[in-house]
Short mmCIF file of C-alpha atoms in Angstrom, two decimals:
data_model
loop_
_atom_site.label_atom_id
_atom_site.label_comp_id
_atom_site.label_asym_id
_atom_site.label_seq_id
_atom_site.Cartn_x
_atom_site.Cartn_y
_atom_site.Cartn_z
CA MET A 1 -0.02 0.04 0.22
CA ASN A 2 1.49 3.38 -1.02
CA TRP A 3 0.92 5.59 2.15
CA VAL A 4 1.36 8.97 0.21
CA GLN A 5 -0.93 8.10 -2.31
CA THR A 6 -3.40 6.99 -0.12
CA TRP A 7 -3.01 10.66 1.79
CA LYS A 8 -3.07 12.56 -1.44
CA MET A 9 -6.40 10.89 -2.03
CA ALA A 10 -7.76 11.63 1.08
CA PHE A 11 -7.03 15.32 0.94
CA ALA A 12 -8.36 15.30 -2.79
CA SER A 13 -11.79 13.89 -1.50
CA ILE A 14 -11.65 16.38 1.24
CA PHE A 15 -11.31 19.30 -0.81
CA SER A 16 -13.02 18.51 -3.70
CA ASN A 17 -16.03 19.48 -1.96
CA LYS A 18 -14.62 22.14 0.36
CA MET A 19 -18.39 23.45 1.72
CA ARG A 20 -19.20 20.07 2.65
CA SER A 21 -16.14 19.21 4.16
CA PHE A 22 -16.33 22.51 6.36
CA LEU A 23 -19.74 21.77 7.88
CA THR A 24 -18.55 18.10 8.54
CA MET A 25 -15.62 19.56 10.61
CA LEU A 26 -18.04 22.45 12.43
CA GLY A 27 -19.36 20.21 15.29
CA ILE A 28 -15.32 19.35 15.90
CA ILE A 29 -14.37 23.26 15.51
CA ILE A 30 -16.99 23.93 18.20
CA GLY A 31 -15.97 21.38 20.66
CA VAL A 32 -12.47 22.07 20.35
CA LEU A 33 -13.00 25.70 20.89
CA ALA A 34 -15.40 25.10 23.92
CA VAL A 35 -13.09 22.86 25.68
CA THR A 36 -9.98 24.74 25.22
CA LEU A 37 -11.72 28.04 25.98
CA LEU A 38 -13.63 26.83 29.09
CA VAL A 39 -11.21 25.02 30.62
CA SER A 40 -8.35 27.66 30.07
CA VAL A 41 -10.92 30.22 31.85
CA VAL A 42 -11.25 27.93 34.86
CA GLN A 43 -7.18 27.31 34.95
CA GLY A 44 -6.71 31.46 34.42
CA ALA A 45 -9.55 31.83 37.40
CA THR A 46 -7.66 29.37 39.50
CA GLY A 47 -4.11 30.86 39.25
CA GLN A 48 -5.58 34.53 39.87
CA VAL A 49 -7.69 33.45 42.88
CA THR A 50 -4.54 31.08 43.99
CA SER A 51 -2.26 34.17 43.71
CA GLN A 52 -4.37 36.48 45.60
CA ILE A 53 -4.88 33.73 48.52
CA ALA A 54 -1.14 33.08 48.55
CA SER A 55 -0.43 36.79 48.72
CA MET A 56 -2.21 37.48 51.77
CA GLY A 57 0.56 34.84 53.40
CA SER A 58 0.68 31.40 54.53
CA ASN A 59 0.34 32.15 58.44
CA LEU A 60 -3.14 34.10 57.90
CA LEU A 61 -6.24 32.76 59.95
CA THR A 62 -9.68 33.79 59.45
CA VAL A 63 -12.34 33.54 62.48
CA SER A 64 -15.78 34.20 61.87
CA VAL A 65 -19.17 33.41 63.81
CA THR A 66 -21.33 31.60 61.50
CA ASP A 67 -24.46 31.03 64.08
CA THR A 68 -25.95 34.45 64.02
CA ARG A 69 -28.00 33.49 67.39
CA ALA A 70 -24.64 32.77 69.36
CA ASN A 71 -24.03 35.58 71.98
CA LEU A 72 -20.42 36.53 71.24
CA TYR A 73 -19.12 39.49 73.37
CA LEU A 74 -15.50 39.78 72.52
CA THR A 75 -13.71 42.98 73.09
CA MET A 76 -10.43 44.15 71.80
CA ASP A 77 -8.51 43.59 74.97
CA ASP A 78 -9.98 39.68 74.74
CA LEU A 79 -8.00 39.48 71.28
CA ALA A 80 -4.68 41.41 72.33
CA ALA A 81 -4.83 38.83 75.15
CA LEU A 82 -4.51 36.33 72.15
CA GLN A 83 -1.26 38.20 70.67
CA GLY A 84 1.91 36.07 71.61
CA LYS A 85 0.01 33.25 73.11
CA ASP A 86 0.93 29.58 71.50
CA GLY A 87 1.54 30.26 67.87
CA VAL A 88 -0.60 33.63 67.51
CA ALA A 89 1.17 36.59 66.52
CA LEU A 90 -1.29 39.15 66.06
CA THR A 91 -5.11 39.40 66.00
CA ALA A 92 -6.99 42.11 64.23
CA PRO A 93 -11.10 42.39 64.74
CA LEU A 94 -13.09 43.39 61.38
CA VAL A 95 -16.37 44.68 61.00
CA THR A 96 -17.92 44.81 57.13
CA THR A 97 -20.94 46.43 55.89
CA SER A 98 -21.73 47.85 52.65
CA ALA A 99 -22.97 51.73 52.02
CA GLU A 100 -23.62 54.42 49.76
CA VAL A 101 -20.42 56.48 49.88
CA ALA A 102 -20.42 60.01 48.35
CA GLY A 103 -17.46 62.81 47.64
CA ASP A 104 -17.24 65.44 45.01
CA GLY A 105 -20.98 65.24 43.85
CA GLU A 106 -20.65 61.76 42.93
CA SER A 107 -21.69 58.56 44.79
CA GLN A 108 -20.93 54.78 44.67
CA SER A 109 -22.20 51.90 46.56
CA ALA A 110 -19.17 50.17 48.27
CA THR A 111 -17.89 48.06 50.97
CA VAL A 112 -17.09 49.53 54.03
CA GLN A 113 -14.99 47.94 56.87
CA GLY A 114 -13.65 48.87 60.10
CA VAL A 115 -9.89 47.74 61.01
CA THR A 116 -7.52 48.06 63.27
CA PRO A 117 -3.57 49.08 62.58
CA ASN A 118 -2.66 45.24 63.25
CA TYR A 119 -4.99 44.51 60.18
CA PHE A 120 -2.53 46.14 57.99
CA THR A 121 0.45 44.42 59.17
CA ILE A 122 -1.29 40.92 58.98
CA THR A 123 -2.65 41.56 55.69
CA ASP A 124 0.41 43.15 54.23
CA LEU A 125 -1.25 46.30 52.93
CA ASN A 126 0.00 49.56 52.41
CA VAL A 127 -1.23 53.19 51.01
CA GLN A 128 0.18 54.92 47.71
CA THR A 129 -0.20 58.24 49.41
CA GLY A 130 -0.76 59.43 53.00
CA ARG A 131 -0.88 57.35 55.82
CA LEU A 132 -2.42 53.91 57.57
CA LEU A 133 -4.93 54.01 60.49
CA GLY A 134 -3.33 54.68 64.05
CA GLN A 135 -4.09 53.54 67.38
CA THR A 136 -5.17 57.25 68.45
CA ASP A 137 -8.06 57.04 65.47
CA ILE A 138 -9.22 53.75 67.14
CA ASP A 139 -8.77 55.52 70.64
CA ASN A 140 -10.74 58.57 69.28
CA ARG A 141 -13.10 56.96 67.07
CA THR A 142 -11.89 59.47 64.65
CA HIS A 143 -14.06 60.26 61.26
CA VAL A 144 -10.77 59.12 58.79
CA ALA A 145 -10.47 57.20 56.04
CA LEU A 146 -8.70 55.19 53.86
CA ILE A 147 -9.99 54.59 49.89
CA GLY A 148 -9.57 52.10 46.92
CA VAL A 149 -7.84 53.48 43.90
CA ASP A 150 -10.92 52.64 42.02
CA LEU A 151 -13.31 54.19 44.28
CA ALA A 152 -11.34 57.30 44.50
CA GLU A 153 -11.26 57.39 40.55
CA GLU A 154 -15.03 57.15 40.49
CA LEU A 155 -15.73 59.83 43.28
CA PHE A 156 -12.99 62.38 42.30
CA GLY A 157 -11.18 61.33 39.20
CA ALA A 158 -7.70 61.88 38.62
CA GLY A 159 -5.35 63.78 41.41
CA ASN A 160 -4.48 63.45 44.85
CA VAL A 161 -7.68 62.47 47.12
CA VAL A 162 -5.93 62.77 50.56
CA GLY A 163 -7.61 65.52 52.49
CA GLN A 164 -10.58 65.21 50.70
CA THR A 165 -13.81 64.33 52.56
CA ILE A 166 -16.34 61.98 51.68
CA THR A 167 -19.76 60.72 53.33
CA ILE A 168 -20.60 57.52 54.59
CA ALA A 169 -24.35 56.94 56.19
CA ASP A 170 -24.86 60.75 56.52
CA ARG A 171 -21.28 60.87 58.21
CA THR A 172 -18.44 62.77 56.87
CA PHE A 173 -14.86 61.13 56.88
CA THR A 174 -11.80 62.97 55.65
CA ILE A 175 -9.50 60.82 53.47
CA VAL A 176 -6.13 60.38 55.12
CA GLY A 177 -4.80 57.70 52.67
CA LEU A 178 -4.84 56.01 49.09
CA LEU A 179 -4.95 52.17 49.14
CA GLU A 180 -2.30 50.36 47.17
CA GLU A 181 -4.00 48.53 43.87
CA GLN A 182 -5.18 45.19 45.03
CA GLY A 183 -7.42 43.87 42.32
CA SER A 184 -10.39 41.36 42.59
CA SER A 185 -10.58 38.96 45.46
CA LEU A 186 -13.42 36.21 46.15
CA THR A 187 -15.62 38.89 47.62
CA GLY A 188 -15.07 41.41 44.82
CA SER A 189 -12.87 44.28 44.06
CA GLN A 190 -10.52 45.48 46.85
CA ASP A 191 -10.16 48.86 45.05
CA GLU A 192 -13.76 49.71 45.50
CA ARG A 193 -13.95 49.74 49.30
CA VAL A 194 -13.11 52.12 52.37
CA LEU A 195 -11.57 51.39 55.25
CA ILE A 196 -12.34 53.40 58.72
CA PRO A 197 -11.24 52.97 62.19
CA PHE A 198 -12.92 49.87 63.84
CA THR A 199 -14.70 51.68 66.91
CA THR A 200 -16.03 54.41 64.41
CA ALA A 201 -17.65 51.43 62.28
CA GLN A 202 -19.14 50.00 65.55
CA ARG A 203 -20.79 52.92 66.07
CA MET A 204 -21.86 53.84 62.74
CA THR A 205 -23.22 50.26 62.48
CA GLN A 206 -24.44 50.12 65.90
CA ASN A 207 -22.97 46.33 66.30
CA THR A 208 -21.01 45.71 69.63
CA GLN A 209 -20.53 42.12 68.83
CA MET A 210 -17.26 41.29 67.23
CA THR A 211 -18.26 38.51 64.68
CA ALA A 212 -14.84 38.38 62.63
CA PHE A 213 -11.32 38.91 63.06
CA TYR A 214 -8.15 38.01 61.61
CA ALA A 215 -4.86 36.38 63.32
CA SER A 216 -1.80 35.69 62.07
CA ALA A 217 0.55 32.69 63.18
CA GLU A 218 4.42 33.48 64.59
CA SER A 219 5.33 31.35 61.39
CA SER A 220 4.18 29.12 58.69
CA ASP A 221 5.38 26.11 61.05
CA THR A 222 2.76 27.18 63.89
CA VAL A 223 -0.21 27.72 61.91
CA ALA A 224 -1.55 24.36 63.19
CA GLN A 225 -0.77 25.44 66.97
CA ALA A 226 -2.04 28.70 66.05
CA GLU A 227 -5.41 27.19 64.83
CA SER A 228 -5.73 24.88 67.87
CA THR A 229 -5.25 28.04 69.98
CA LEU A 230 -8.13 29.74 68.27
CA ASN A 231 -10.51 26.65 68.32
CA ARG A 232 -9.99 26.67 72.42
CA PHE A 233 -10.60 30.30 72.45
CA MET A 234 -13.75 30.36 70.45
CA TYR A 235 -15.06 27.20 72.12
CA ALA A 236 -14.79 28.78 75.53
CA ALA A 237 -16.42 32.09 73.90
CA LEU A 238 -19.23 30.20 72.42
CA GLY A 239 -19.28 26.59 73.66
CA ASP A 240 -20.39 25.17 70.70
CA GLU A 241 -17.83 24.00 67.73
CA ASP A 242 -20.70 24.51 65.12
CA ALA A 243 -20.94 28.31 65.92
CA TYR A 244 -18.03 29.55 64.28
CA THR A 245 -15.47 28.55 61.85
CA ILE A 246 -11.56 29.06 61.46
CA TYR A 247 -9.84 29.16 57.98
CA ASN A 248 -6.28 28.62 57.49
CA GLN A 249 -5.07 29.72 53.97
CA SER A 250 -3.54 26.20 53.24
CA ALA A 251 -7.01 24.83 53.74
CA LEU A 252 -8.78 27.66 51.70
CA LEU A 253 -6.13 26.78 48.75
CA ASP A 254 -7.21 23.40 49.24
CA ALA A 255 -10.60 23.93 48.90
CA MET A 256 -10.39 26.03 46.14
CA ASP A 257 -8.42 23.69 43.81
CA GLU A 258 -10.72 21.07 44.53
CA VAL A 259 -13.71 23.05 43.92
CA LEU A 260 -12.24 24.71 40.73
CA GLY A 261 -10.81 21.50 39.60
CA THR A 262 -14.14 20.01 39.38
CA MET A 263 -15.54 22.79 37.67
CA SER A 264 -13.00 22.44 35.10
CA LEU A 265 -13.68 18.79 34.56
CA LEU A 266 -17.60 19.78 34.49
CA LEU A 267 -17.16 22.32 31.82
CA GLY A 268 -14.84 20.15 29.98
CA GLY A 269 -17.27 17.20 29.93
CA ILE A 270 -19.82 19.57 28.62
CA ALA A 271 -18.20 20.84 25.83
CA GLY A 272 -16.71 17.54 25.03
CA ILE A 273 -20.33 16.79 24.22
CA SER A 274 -20.18 19.00 21.18
CA LEU A 275 -16.93 16.90 20.01
CA LEU A 276 -19.17 13.62 20.00
CA VAL A 277 -21.75 15.38 18.42
CA GLY A 278 -19.30 16.63 15.58
CA GLY A 279 -18.01 12.78 15.31
CA ILE A 280 -21.49 11.71 14.48
CA GLY A 281 -21.62 14.22 11.71
CA ILE A 282 -18.66 12.91 10.27
CA MET A 283 -19.72 9.30 10.59
CA ASN A 284 -22.96 10.57 8.76
CA ILE A 285 -21.06 12.39 5.90
CA MET A 286 -18.62 9.16 5.59
CA LEU A 287 -21.07 7.02 4.95
CA VAL A 288 -22.75 9.32 2.09
CA SER A 289 -19.42 9.67 0.71
CA VAL A 290 -19.20 5.76 0.67
CA THR A 291 -22.24 5.69 -1.32
CA GLU A 292 -21.61 8.43 -3.70
CA ARG A 293 -18.12 6.93 -4.51
CA THR A 294 -18.94 3.23 -4.58
CA ARG A 295 -18.37 2.76 -8.32
CA GLU A 296 -14.82 4.53 -7.45
CA ILE A 297 -14.51 1.60 -4.74
CA GLY A 298 -15.48 -1.12 -7.35
CA ILE A 299 -13.08 0.12 -9.68
CA ARG A 300 -10.02 0.39 -7.12
CA LYS A 301 -10.78 -3.16 -5.77
CA ALA A 302 -11.08 -4.39 -9.62
CA ILE A 303 -7.72 -3.13 -10.36
CA GLY A 304 -6.03 -4.64 -7.41
CA ALA A 305 -6.68 -2.88 -4.41
CA GLN A 306 -7.08 -4.91 -0.98
CA ARG A 307 -9.95 -4.53 1.48
CA TRP A 308 -7.50 -2.87 3.82
CA ASP A 309 -6.56 -0.52 1.39
CA ILE A 310 -9.97 0.75 1.08
CA LEU A 311 -10.57 0.81 4.68
CA VAL A 312 -7.52 2.87 5.33
CA GLN A 313 -8.48 5.08 2.83
CA PHE A 314 -11.68 6.40 4.23
CA LEU A 315 -10.11 5.79 8.01
CA ILE A 316 -7.61 8.76 6.87
CA GLU A 317 -10.23 10.86 5.75
CA ALA A 318 -12.24 10.79 8.65
CA ILE A 319 -9.02 11.41 10.87
CA VAL A 320 -7.94 14.33 8.62
CA LEU A 321 -11.46 15.96 8.81
CA SER A 322 -11.18 15.63 12.77
CA LEU A 323 -7.62 16.83 12.68
CA LEU A 324 -8.34 19.93 10.74
CA GLY A 325 -11.39 20.86 12.84
CA GLY A 326 -9.34 20.32 15.73
CA LEU A 327 -6.54 22.84 14.64
CA ILE A 328 -9.14 25.19 13.65
CA GLY A 329 -10.88 25.06 16.57
CA LEU A 330 -7.71 25.29 18.63
CA ALA A 331 -6.56 28.38 16.90
CA LEU A 332 -10.06 30.30 17.44
CA GLY A 333 -9.75 29.06 21.15
CA MET A 334 -6.58 30.66 21.49
CA ALA A 335 -8.04 33.88 19.86
CA GLY A 336 -10.65 33.97 22.28
CA ALA A 337 -8.52 33.53 24.97
CA ALA A 338 -6.46 36.41 23.77
CA LEU A 339 -9.58 38.58 23.79
CA LEU A 340 -10.70 37.48 27.04
CA THR A 341 -7.17 38.19 28.68
CA THR A 342 -7.94 41.74 27.48
CA TYR A 343 -11.45 42.50 28.50
CA MET A 344 -11.78 40.35 31.48
CA GLY A 345 -8.51 41.27 33.36
CA MET A 346 -7.07 38.07 34.06
CA THR A 347 -4.57 35.88 32.35
CA ILE A 348 -6.14 33.53 30.08
CA GLN A 349 -3.74 31.09 28.17
CA VAL A 350 -4.10 27.99 26.32
CA SER A 351 -1.86 25.48 28.13
CA LEU A 352 -0.05 23.11 26.34
CA GLY A 353 -1.64 20.06 28.35
CA VAL A 354 -5.32 21.38 27.09
CA ALA A 355 -4.29 21.89 23.48
CA ALA A 356 -2.88 18.35 23.24
CA ILE A 357 -5.95 16.63 25.02
CA ALA A 358 -8.21 18.84 22.84
CA ILE A 359 -6.48 17.58 19.52
CA GLY A 360 -6.03 14.24 20.74
CA PHE A 361 -9.91 13.63 21.71
CA SER A 362 -10.78 15.15 18.26
CA VAL A 363 -8.33 12.80 16.62
CA LEU A 364 -9.68 10.06 18.70
CA VAL A 365 -13.56 10.82 17.77
CA GLY A 366 -12.39 10.71 14.21
CA VAL A 367 -10.98 7.35 14.61
CA VAL A 368 -13.90 6.10 16.47
CA PHE A 369 -16.57 7.65 13.87
CA GLY A 370 -14.74 6.86 11.20
CA VAL A 371 -14.00 2.99 11.62
CA TYR A 372 -17.62 2.15 10.71
CA PRO A 373 -17.92 3.90 7.17
CA ALA A 374 -14.46 2.60 6.30
CA ALA A 375 -15.47 -1.01 7.32
CA LYS A 376 -18.46 -0.76 5.30
CA ALA A 377 -16.73 0.79 2.12
CA SER A 378 -13.85 -1.89 2.37
CA ARG A 379 -16.51 -4.82 2.57
CA LEU A 380 -18.05 -3.89 -0.89
CA HIS A 381 -18.10 -6.44 -3.42
CA PRO A 382 -16.03 -5.17 -6.52
CA ILE A 383 -18.62 -6.39 -9.20
CA GLU A 384 -22.02 -5.10 -6.95
CA ALA A 385 -20.00 -1.85 -6.67
CA LEU A 386 -19.07 -1.52 -10.42
CA ARG A 387 -22.94 -2.27 -10.99
CA TYR A 388 -24.08 0.43 -8.47
CA GLU A 389 -25.87 3.65 -10.13
#
């Protein structure tokens, strides 16, 4: 069997009817496009979320009360007593609310968080201009604020915002610092928030209960020890281990990897259905092609072509159709990833592994759905084939 001649005949057959060949490949193109794009988006989101969580440090722990019926009356003195105790380095209470923030004739809904100076140390957060909140701001319940870069631009436009005033819940605050740009996180944009003194936020929200706080372990090696200390502390305060949660960064990263990995498989599976549909399309068209070329098959067999030669020829045609469709789909997927990178603000790249799986699966579809038409063509009797009209 002349393999070069077989491949030439396969390509000649495909390109002799370009429109039909393209429509046959369309299911494969869409399938590979969907697989590469959806899986790449999930991988890009996974990388972004992982880097954001990791940037907060591997020794960060987050404590929150999940049972709103629980009576928890912690004070900042209680949290201060935890510092330096059994693996815990620092603690920082946190109160979060949503409010309309107005300034310079503009207004915007934003997240308002009440924090203490330790918050900036634990989260490694700093300012572009101005200053951070100090202990005197906490003690005196001052009306000062730090503002995110996006919110500052929406309210005041370009320029220095330090010294400007904003209104939050009918209270006037003086901006003392512009936060560093941070991007988005699981809870939304970190650049559209306002940080104010914790005690001021408590008074503003009329909430004396401390239901959330951050803690940092002395090192990454003492995270487990610090978590155990916090567990004992919270259980002593609430008497119910189901009334609170403690997250460490490692556990959060593992959970996110598991969730996003499952999502990637799910989306890839859904997109893979398109490949199966495309494979069925290839099988249908190849069956039509066998019927149309019955006399050609009869002539080839009459001049000496073996059953294996006919089978390989039609199988190669099916593989070429699926491979070309896969390459076109991959190219469109890479172009789509580049567009989404531009407009979504996250890095989306089609990895080599995703590309190899998509192309490999498209070729496999061609083989699986091309076997039956190829076998049918190879079984034709030459005399009957020559009589076919």
